[in-house]
Structures are given as structure tokens and as C-alpha cells.
PDB file of C-alpha atoms in Angstrom:
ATOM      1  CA  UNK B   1       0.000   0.000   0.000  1.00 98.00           C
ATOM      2  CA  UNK B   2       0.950   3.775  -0.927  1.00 98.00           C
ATOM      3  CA  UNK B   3       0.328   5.773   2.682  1.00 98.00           C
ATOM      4  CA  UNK B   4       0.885   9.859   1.985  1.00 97.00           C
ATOM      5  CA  UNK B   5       1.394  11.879   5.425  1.00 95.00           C
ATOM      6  CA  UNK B   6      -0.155  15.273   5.153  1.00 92.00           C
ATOM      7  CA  UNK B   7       0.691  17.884   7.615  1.00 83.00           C
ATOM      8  CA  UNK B   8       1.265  21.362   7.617  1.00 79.00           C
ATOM      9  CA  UNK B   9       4.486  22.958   7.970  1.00 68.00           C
ATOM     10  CA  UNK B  10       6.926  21.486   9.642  1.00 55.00           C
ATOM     11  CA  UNK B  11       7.947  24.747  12.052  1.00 60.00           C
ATOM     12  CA  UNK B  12      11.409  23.425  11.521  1.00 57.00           C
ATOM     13  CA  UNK B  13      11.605  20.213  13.484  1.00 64.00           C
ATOM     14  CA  UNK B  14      11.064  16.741  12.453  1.00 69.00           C
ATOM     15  CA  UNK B  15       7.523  15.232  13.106  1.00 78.00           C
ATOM     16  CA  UNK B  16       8.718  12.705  15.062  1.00 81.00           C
ATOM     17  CA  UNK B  17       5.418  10.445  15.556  1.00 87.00           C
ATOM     18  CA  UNK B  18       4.858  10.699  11.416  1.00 90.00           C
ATOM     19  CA  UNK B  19       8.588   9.123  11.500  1.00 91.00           C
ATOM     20  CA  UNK B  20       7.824   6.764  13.736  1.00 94.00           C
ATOM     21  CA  UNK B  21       4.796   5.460  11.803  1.00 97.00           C
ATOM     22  CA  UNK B  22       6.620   5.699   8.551  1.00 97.00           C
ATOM     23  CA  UNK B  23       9.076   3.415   9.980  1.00 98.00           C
ATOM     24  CA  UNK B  24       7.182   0.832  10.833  1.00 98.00           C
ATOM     25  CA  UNK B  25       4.720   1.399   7.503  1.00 98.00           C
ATOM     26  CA  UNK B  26       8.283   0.316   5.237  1.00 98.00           C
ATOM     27  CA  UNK B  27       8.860  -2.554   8.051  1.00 98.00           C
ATOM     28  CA  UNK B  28       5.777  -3.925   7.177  1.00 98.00           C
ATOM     29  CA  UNK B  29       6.839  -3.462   3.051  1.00 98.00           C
ATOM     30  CA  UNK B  30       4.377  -0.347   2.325  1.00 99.00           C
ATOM     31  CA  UNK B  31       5.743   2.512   0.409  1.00 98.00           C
ATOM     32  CA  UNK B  32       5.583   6.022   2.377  1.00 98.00           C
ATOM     33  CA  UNK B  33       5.707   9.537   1.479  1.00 95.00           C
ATOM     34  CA  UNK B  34       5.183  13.168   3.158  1.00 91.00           C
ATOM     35  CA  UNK B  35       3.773  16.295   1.592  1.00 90.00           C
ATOM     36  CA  UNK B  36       3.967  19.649   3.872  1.00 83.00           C
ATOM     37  CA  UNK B  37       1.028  21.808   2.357  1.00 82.00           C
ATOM     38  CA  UNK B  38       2.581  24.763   3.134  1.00 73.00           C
ATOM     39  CA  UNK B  39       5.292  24.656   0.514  1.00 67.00           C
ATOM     40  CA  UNK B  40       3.931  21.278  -1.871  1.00 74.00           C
ATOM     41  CA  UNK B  41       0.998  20.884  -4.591  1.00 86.00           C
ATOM     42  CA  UNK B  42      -1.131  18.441  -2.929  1.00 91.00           C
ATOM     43  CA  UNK B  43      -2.846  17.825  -6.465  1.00 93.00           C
ATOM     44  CA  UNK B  44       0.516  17.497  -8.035  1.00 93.00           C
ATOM     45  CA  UNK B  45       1.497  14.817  -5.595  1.00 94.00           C
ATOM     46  CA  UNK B  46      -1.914  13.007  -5.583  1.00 96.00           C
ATOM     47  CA  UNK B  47      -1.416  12.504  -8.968  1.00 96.00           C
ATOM     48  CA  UNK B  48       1.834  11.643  -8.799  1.00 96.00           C
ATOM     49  CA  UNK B  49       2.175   9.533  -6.252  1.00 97.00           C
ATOM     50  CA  UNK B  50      -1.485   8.229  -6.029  1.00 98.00           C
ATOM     51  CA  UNK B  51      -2.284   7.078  -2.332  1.00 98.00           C
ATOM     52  CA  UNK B  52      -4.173   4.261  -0.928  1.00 98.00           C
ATOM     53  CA  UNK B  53      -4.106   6.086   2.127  1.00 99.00           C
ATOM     54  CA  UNK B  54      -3.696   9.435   3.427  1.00 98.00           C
ATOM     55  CA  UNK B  55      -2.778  10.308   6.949  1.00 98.00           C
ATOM     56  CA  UNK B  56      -3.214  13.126   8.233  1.00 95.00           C
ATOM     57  CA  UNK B  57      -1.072  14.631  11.319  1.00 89.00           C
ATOM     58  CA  UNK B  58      -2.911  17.046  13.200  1.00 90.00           C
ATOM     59  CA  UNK B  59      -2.496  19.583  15.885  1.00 87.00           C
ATOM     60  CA  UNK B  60      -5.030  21.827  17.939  1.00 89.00           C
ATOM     61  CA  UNK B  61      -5.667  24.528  15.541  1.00 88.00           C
ATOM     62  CA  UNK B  62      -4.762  22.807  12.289  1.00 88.00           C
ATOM     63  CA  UNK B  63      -7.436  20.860  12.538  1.00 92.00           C
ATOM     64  CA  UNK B  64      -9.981  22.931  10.589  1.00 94.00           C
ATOM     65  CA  UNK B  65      -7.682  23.505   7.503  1.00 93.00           C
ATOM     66  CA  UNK B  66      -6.919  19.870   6.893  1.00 95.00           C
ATOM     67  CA  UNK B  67     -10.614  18.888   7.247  1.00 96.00           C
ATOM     68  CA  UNK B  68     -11.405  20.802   4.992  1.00 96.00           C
ATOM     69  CA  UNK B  69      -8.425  19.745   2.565  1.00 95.00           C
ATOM     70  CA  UNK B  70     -10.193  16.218   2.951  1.00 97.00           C
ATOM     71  CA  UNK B  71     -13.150  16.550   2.090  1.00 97.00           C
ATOM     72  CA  UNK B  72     -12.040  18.860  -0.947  1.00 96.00           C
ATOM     73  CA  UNK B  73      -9.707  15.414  -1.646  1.00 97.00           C
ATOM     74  CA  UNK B  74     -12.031  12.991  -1.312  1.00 97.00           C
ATOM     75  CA  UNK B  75     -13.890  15.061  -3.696  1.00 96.00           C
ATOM     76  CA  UNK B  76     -11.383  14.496  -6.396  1.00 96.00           C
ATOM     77  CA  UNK B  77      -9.548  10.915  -5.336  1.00 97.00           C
ATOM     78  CA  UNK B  78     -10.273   7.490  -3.925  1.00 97.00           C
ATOM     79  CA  UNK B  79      -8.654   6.903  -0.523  1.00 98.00           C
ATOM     80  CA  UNK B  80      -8.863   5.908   3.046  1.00 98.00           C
ATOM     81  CA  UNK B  81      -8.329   9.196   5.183  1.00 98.00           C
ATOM     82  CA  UNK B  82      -6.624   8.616   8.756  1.00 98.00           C
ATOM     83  CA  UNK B  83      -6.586  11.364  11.147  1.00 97.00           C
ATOM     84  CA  UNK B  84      -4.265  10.870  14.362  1.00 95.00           C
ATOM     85  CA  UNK B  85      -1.848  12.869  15.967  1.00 90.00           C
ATOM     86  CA  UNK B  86      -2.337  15.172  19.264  1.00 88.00           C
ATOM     87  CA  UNK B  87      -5.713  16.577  18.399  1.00 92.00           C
ATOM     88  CA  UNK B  88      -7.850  13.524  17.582  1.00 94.00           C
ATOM     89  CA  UNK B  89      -6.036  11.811  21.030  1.00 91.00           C
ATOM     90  CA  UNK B  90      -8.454  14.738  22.625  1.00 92.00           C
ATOM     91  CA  UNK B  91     -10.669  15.532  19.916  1.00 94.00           C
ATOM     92  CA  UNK B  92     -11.844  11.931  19.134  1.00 96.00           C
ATOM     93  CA  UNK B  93     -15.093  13.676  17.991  1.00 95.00           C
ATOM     94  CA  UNK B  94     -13.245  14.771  14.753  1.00 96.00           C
ATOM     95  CA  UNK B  95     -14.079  11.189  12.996  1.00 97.00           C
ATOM     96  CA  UNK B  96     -17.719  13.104  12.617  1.00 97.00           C
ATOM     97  CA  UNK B  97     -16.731  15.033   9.848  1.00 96.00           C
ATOM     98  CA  UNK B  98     -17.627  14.105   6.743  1.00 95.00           C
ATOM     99  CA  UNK B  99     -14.954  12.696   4.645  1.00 96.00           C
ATOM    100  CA  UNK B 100     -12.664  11.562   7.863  1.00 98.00           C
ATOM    101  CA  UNK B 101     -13.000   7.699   7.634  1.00 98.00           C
ATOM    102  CA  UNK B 102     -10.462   6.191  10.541  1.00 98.00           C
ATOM    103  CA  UNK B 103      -8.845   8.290  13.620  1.00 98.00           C
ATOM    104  CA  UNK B 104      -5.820   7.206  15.653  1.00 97.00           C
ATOM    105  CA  UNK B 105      -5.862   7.700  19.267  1.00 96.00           C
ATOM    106  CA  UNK B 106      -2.083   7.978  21.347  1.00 92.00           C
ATOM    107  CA  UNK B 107       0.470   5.760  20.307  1.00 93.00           C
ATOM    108  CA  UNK B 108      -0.635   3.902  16.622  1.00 96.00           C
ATOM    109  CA  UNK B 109       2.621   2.346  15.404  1.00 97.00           C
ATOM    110  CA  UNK B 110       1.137  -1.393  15.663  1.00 98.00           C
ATOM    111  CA  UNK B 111      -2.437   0.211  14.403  1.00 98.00           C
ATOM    112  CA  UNK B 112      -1.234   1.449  11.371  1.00 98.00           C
ATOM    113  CA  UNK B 113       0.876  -1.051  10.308  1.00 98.00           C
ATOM    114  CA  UNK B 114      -2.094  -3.611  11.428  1.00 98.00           C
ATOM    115  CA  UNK B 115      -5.010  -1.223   8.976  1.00 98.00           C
ATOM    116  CA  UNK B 116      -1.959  -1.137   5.947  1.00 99.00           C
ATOM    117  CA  UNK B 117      -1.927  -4.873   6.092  1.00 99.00           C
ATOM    118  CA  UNK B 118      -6.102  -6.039   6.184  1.00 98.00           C
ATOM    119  CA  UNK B 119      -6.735  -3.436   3.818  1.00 98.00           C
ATOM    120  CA  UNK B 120      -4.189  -4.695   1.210  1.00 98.00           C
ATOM    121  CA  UNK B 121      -5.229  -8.167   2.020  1.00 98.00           C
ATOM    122  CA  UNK B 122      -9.014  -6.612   2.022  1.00 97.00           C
ATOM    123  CA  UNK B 123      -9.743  -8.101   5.573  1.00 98.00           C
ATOM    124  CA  UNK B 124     -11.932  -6.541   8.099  1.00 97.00           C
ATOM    125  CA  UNK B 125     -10.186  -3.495   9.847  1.00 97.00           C
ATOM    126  CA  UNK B 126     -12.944  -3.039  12.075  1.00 95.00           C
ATOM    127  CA  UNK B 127     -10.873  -4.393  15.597  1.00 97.00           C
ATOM    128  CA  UNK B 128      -7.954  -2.747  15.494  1.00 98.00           C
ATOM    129  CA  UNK B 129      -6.746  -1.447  18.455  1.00 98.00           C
ATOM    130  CA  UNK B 130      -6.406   2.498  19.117  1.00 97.00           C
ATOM    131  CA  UNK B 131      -8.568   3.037  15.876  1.00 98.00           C
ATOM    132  CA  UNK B 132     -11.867   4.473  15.140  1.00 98.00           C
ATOM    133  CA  UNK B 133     -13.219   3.580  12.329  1.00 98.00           C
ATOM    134  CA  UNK B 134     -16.137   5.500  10.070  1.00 98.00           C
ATOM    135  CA  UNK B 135     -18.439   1.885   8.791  1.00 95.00           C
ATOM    136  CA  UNK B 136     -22.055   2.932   7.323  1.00 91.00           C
ATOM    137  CA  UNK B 137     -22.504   5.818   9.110  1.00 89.00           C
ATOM    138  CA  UNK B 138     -21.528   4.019  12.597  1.00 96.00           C
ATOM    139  CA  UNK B 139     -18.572   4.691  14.789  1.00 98.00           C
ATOM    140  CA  UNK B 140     -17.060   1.665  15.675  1.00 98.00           C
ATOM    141  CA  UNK B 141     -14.844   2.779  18.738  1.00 98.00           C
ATOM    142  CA  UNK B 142     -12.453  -0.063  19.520  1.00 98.00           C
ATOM    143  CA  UNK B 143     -10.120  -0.114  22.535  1.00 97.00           C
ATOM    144  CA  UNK B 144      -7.070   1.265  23.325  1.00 95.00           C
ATOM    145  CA  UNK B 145      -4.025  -1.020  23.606  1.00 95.00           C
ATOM    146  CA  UNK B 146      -1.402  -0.999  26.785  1.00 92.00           C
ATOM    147  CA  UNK B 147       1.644   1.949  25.809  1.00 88.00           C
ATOM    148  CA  UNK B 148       4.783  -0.098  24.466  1.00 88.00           C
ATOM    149  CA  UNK B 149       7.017  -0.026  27.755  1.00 86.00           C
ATOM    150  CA  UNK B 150       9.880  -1.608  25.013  1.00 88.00           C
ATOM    151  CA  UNK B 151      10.648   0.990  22.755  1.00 85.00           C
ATOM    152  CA  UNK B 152      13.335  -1.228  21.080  1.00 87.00           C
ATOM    153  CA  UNK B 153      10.585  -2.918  19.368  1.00 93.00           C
ATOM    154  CA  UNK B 154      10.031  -0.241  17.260  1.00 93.00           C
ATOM    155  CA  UNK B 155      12.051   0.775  14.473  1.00 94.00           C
ATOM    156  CA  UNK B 156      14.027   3.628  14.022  1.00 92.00           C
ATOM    157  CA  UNK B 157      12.384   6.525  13.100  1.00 90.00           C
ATOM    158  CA  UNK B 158      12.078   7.023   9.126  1.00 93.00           C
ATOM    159  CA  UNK B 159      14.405  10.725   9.134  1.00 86.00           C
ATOM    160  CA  UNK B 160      14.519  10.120   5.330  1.00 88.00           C
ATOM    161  CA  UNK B 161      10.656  10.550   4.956  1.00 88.00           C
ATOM    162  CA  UNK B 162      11.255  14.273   6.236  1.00 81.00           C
ATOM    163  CA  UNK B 163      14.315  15.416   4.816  1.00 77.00           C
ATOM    164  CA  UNK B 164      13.854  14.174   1.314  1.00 79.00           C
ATOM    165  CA  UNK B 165       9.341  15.983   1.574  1.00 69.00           C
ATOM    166  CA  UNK B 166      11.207  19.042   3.518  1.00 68.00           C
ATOM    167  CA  UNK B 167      14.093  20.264   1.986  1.00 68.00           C
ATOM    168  CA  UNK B 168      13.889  23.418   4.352  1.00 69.00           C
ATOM    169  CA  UNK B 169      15.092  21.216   7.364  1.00 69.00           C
ATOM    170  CA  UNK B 170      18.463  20.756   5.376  1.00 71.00           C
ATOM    171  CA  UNK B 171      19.544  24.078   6.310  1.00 72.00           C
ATOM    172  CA  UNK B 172      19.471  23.518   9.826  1.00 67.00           C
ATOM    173  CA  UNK B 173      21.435  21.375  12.287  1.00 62.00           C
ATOM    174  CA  UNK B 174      18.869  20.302  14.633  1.00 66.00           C
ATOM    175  CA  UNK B 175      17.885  16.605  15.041  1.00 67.00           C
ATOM    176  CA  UNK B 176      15.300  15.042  17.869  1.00 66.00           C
ATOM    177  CA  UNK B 177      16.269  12.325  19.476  1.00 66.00           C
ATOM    178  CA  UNK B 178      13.622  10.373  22.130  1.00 63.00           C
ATOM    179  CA  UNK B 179      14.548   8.282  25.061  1.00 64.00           C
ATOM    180  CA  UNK B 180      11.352   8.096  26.478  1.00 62.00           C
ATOM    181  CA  UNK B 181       7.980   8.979  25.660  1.00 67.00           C
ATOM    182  CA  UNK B 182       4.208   9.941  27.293  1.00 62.00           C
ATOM    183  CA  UNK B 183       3.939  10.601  30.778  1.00 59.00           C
ATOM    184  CA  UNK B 184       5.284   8.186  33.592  1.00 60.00           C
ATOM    185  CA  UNK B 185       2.201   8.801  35.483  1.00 59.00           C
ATOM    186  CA  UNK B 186      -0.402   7.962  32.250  1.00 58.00           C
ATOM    187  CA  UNK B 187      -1.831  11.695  32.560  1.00 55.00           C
ATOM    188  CA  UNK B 188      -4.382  12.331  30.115  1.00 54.00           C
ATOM    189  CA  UNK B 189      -4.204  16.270  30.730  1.00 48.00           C
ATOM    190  CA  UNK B 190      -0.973  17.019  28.876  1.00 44.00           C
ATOM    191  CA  UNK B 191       1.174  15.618  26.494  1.00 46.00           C
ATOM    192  CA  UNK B 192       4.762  15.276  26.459  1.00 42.00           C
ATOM    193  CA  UNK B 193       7.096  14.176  22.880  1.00 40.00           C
TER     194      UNK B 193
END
């Protein structure tokens, strides 16, 4: 399967969680590729590149513009839109909107990599752990799985995925790097990358 991130820009830093799930997308032999909308042609790259699925990493605030960008998408191309990231971990309620068909809720490594695999196989997608799923006009909200306490079991981020959609992040020295992640104490009040 073809899986296109969309985000908006990057504010200089790598999007650490899209690498993350990039990583694990090519572990599990699907192709990846990122489009910031803030300096691409989405159309161009649809066309281009032509998705199975787009996911979509959204923030407080963002949220708005790339539901909109969606439904103007769906419009135009067939695909399966995922929505994930920090807003839809507090804003499940975004899977109402029209055109969103699947959102991820906290850490979705295993989910996505799980929803790439049934849907290239065509097998039911509908029990897969941290996802909500859209299914004729139903919500089907399944369960969230324990946090990974061994982060060795996940790849190494996908850096390539960023620097070869972002060229701006070239010109700058800084890197991420994560040792840990979430909160020790499994607060659902704040987040912490």
C-alpha cells in the first residue's frame, strides 16, 4: 500500500510520531511519502504519487484547515483518510466530519501497520486497536491497547521521509532524538514528545 502523510508545515523540526509510523509502515513493506502543504501541490502529488491512504497529522488549531483539505480530496480521489496525531487523542469527535474515515488515538505504530496490512489483504479493519473507524454511518470505537514499555521494538524513526518531503530542514542542524515517551504517570491532561 501507498500511505501519503499530510501535515502542515513542519515549524522546523522533524515530526517525530509521522517518522515513527513511517518506519514501521516500510517494516511492514508499504511505500511512504510526506507532503507539507505549506510549501507542496497536494494535487501534483496526488497525482503523482497516487495514495491508498492518506494520513493526516494534526495539531489543535490545524485541525480545521486539513478537514477541509479532505473533504475537498475525497472530492477528487479514492482513498482511506486517517486522522491521528495530538488533536484527535483529545478531539476523538473529529471522525464526525464528513470525509474523515479512521482516527488514531495515542500511540498507533502497531495500528497502522495492522489497517496497511487487512486493507491490502481486504480483511476486516474493524478491531484494530487504538482506531476508530467510520463503517455505514456508525462509529465503531475499539479499545485502546497498553503503551509499548519496550521501545526497542520499534524501528528507528524514518528521518529520510522528512528530509527528502522538507528540503527546508536541510539548512538547519537540529535533530530530535527520544529516550522516552508519554507521561510516567499515564496523565491524560498534557502531552509530552
Amino acid at each position: 500500500m501507498k500511505i501519503l502523510f499530510v501535515f502542515r508545515d513542519t515549524k522546523m523540526c522533524e515530526q517525530m510520531g509521522m517518522m515513527y509510523l513511517s518506519a514501521m509502515l516500510k517494516k511492514h513493506g508499504h511505500s511512504t511519502d510526506m507532503i507539507n502543504t505549506d510549501l507542496e501541490d497536494i494535487d501534483k502529488k496526488m497525482k503523482d504519487y497516487k495514495p491508498d491512504i492518506l494520513n493526516y497529522s494534526v495539531m489543535t488549531g490545524e485541525h480545521k484547515y486539513l478537514i477541509k483539505l479532505n473533504k475537498k480530496l475525497k472530492k477528487r480521489y479514492k482513498f482511506t483518510s486517517i486522522f491521528g496525531g495530538p488533536h484527535t487523542t483529545f478531539f476523538p469527535e473529529v471522525i464526525k466530519n464528513e470525509g474523515v474515515d479512521i482516527i488514531g488515538i495515542g500511540e498507533c505504530e502497531y495500528a497502522i501497520a495492522e489497517l496497511a496490512d487487512a486493507l491490502e489483504k481486504r480483511k476486516p479493519i474493524d478491531k484494530i486497536k487504538n482506531l476508530w473507524i467510520k463503517k455505514k454511518g456508525k462509529i465503531i470505537k475499539n479499545p485502546i491497547r497498553p503503551l509499548e514499555k519496550n521501545l526497542d521494538k520499534f524501528p528507528h524513526p524514518d528521518r529520510e521521509i522528512m528530509y527528502k518531503g522538507d528540503k527546508t530542514l536541510l539548512e538547519f542542524g537540529e535533530k530530535r532524538f527520544i529516550a522516552g515517551r508519554g507521561c510516567p504517570y499515564n496523565c491524560k491532561g498534557r502531552i509530552q514528545a
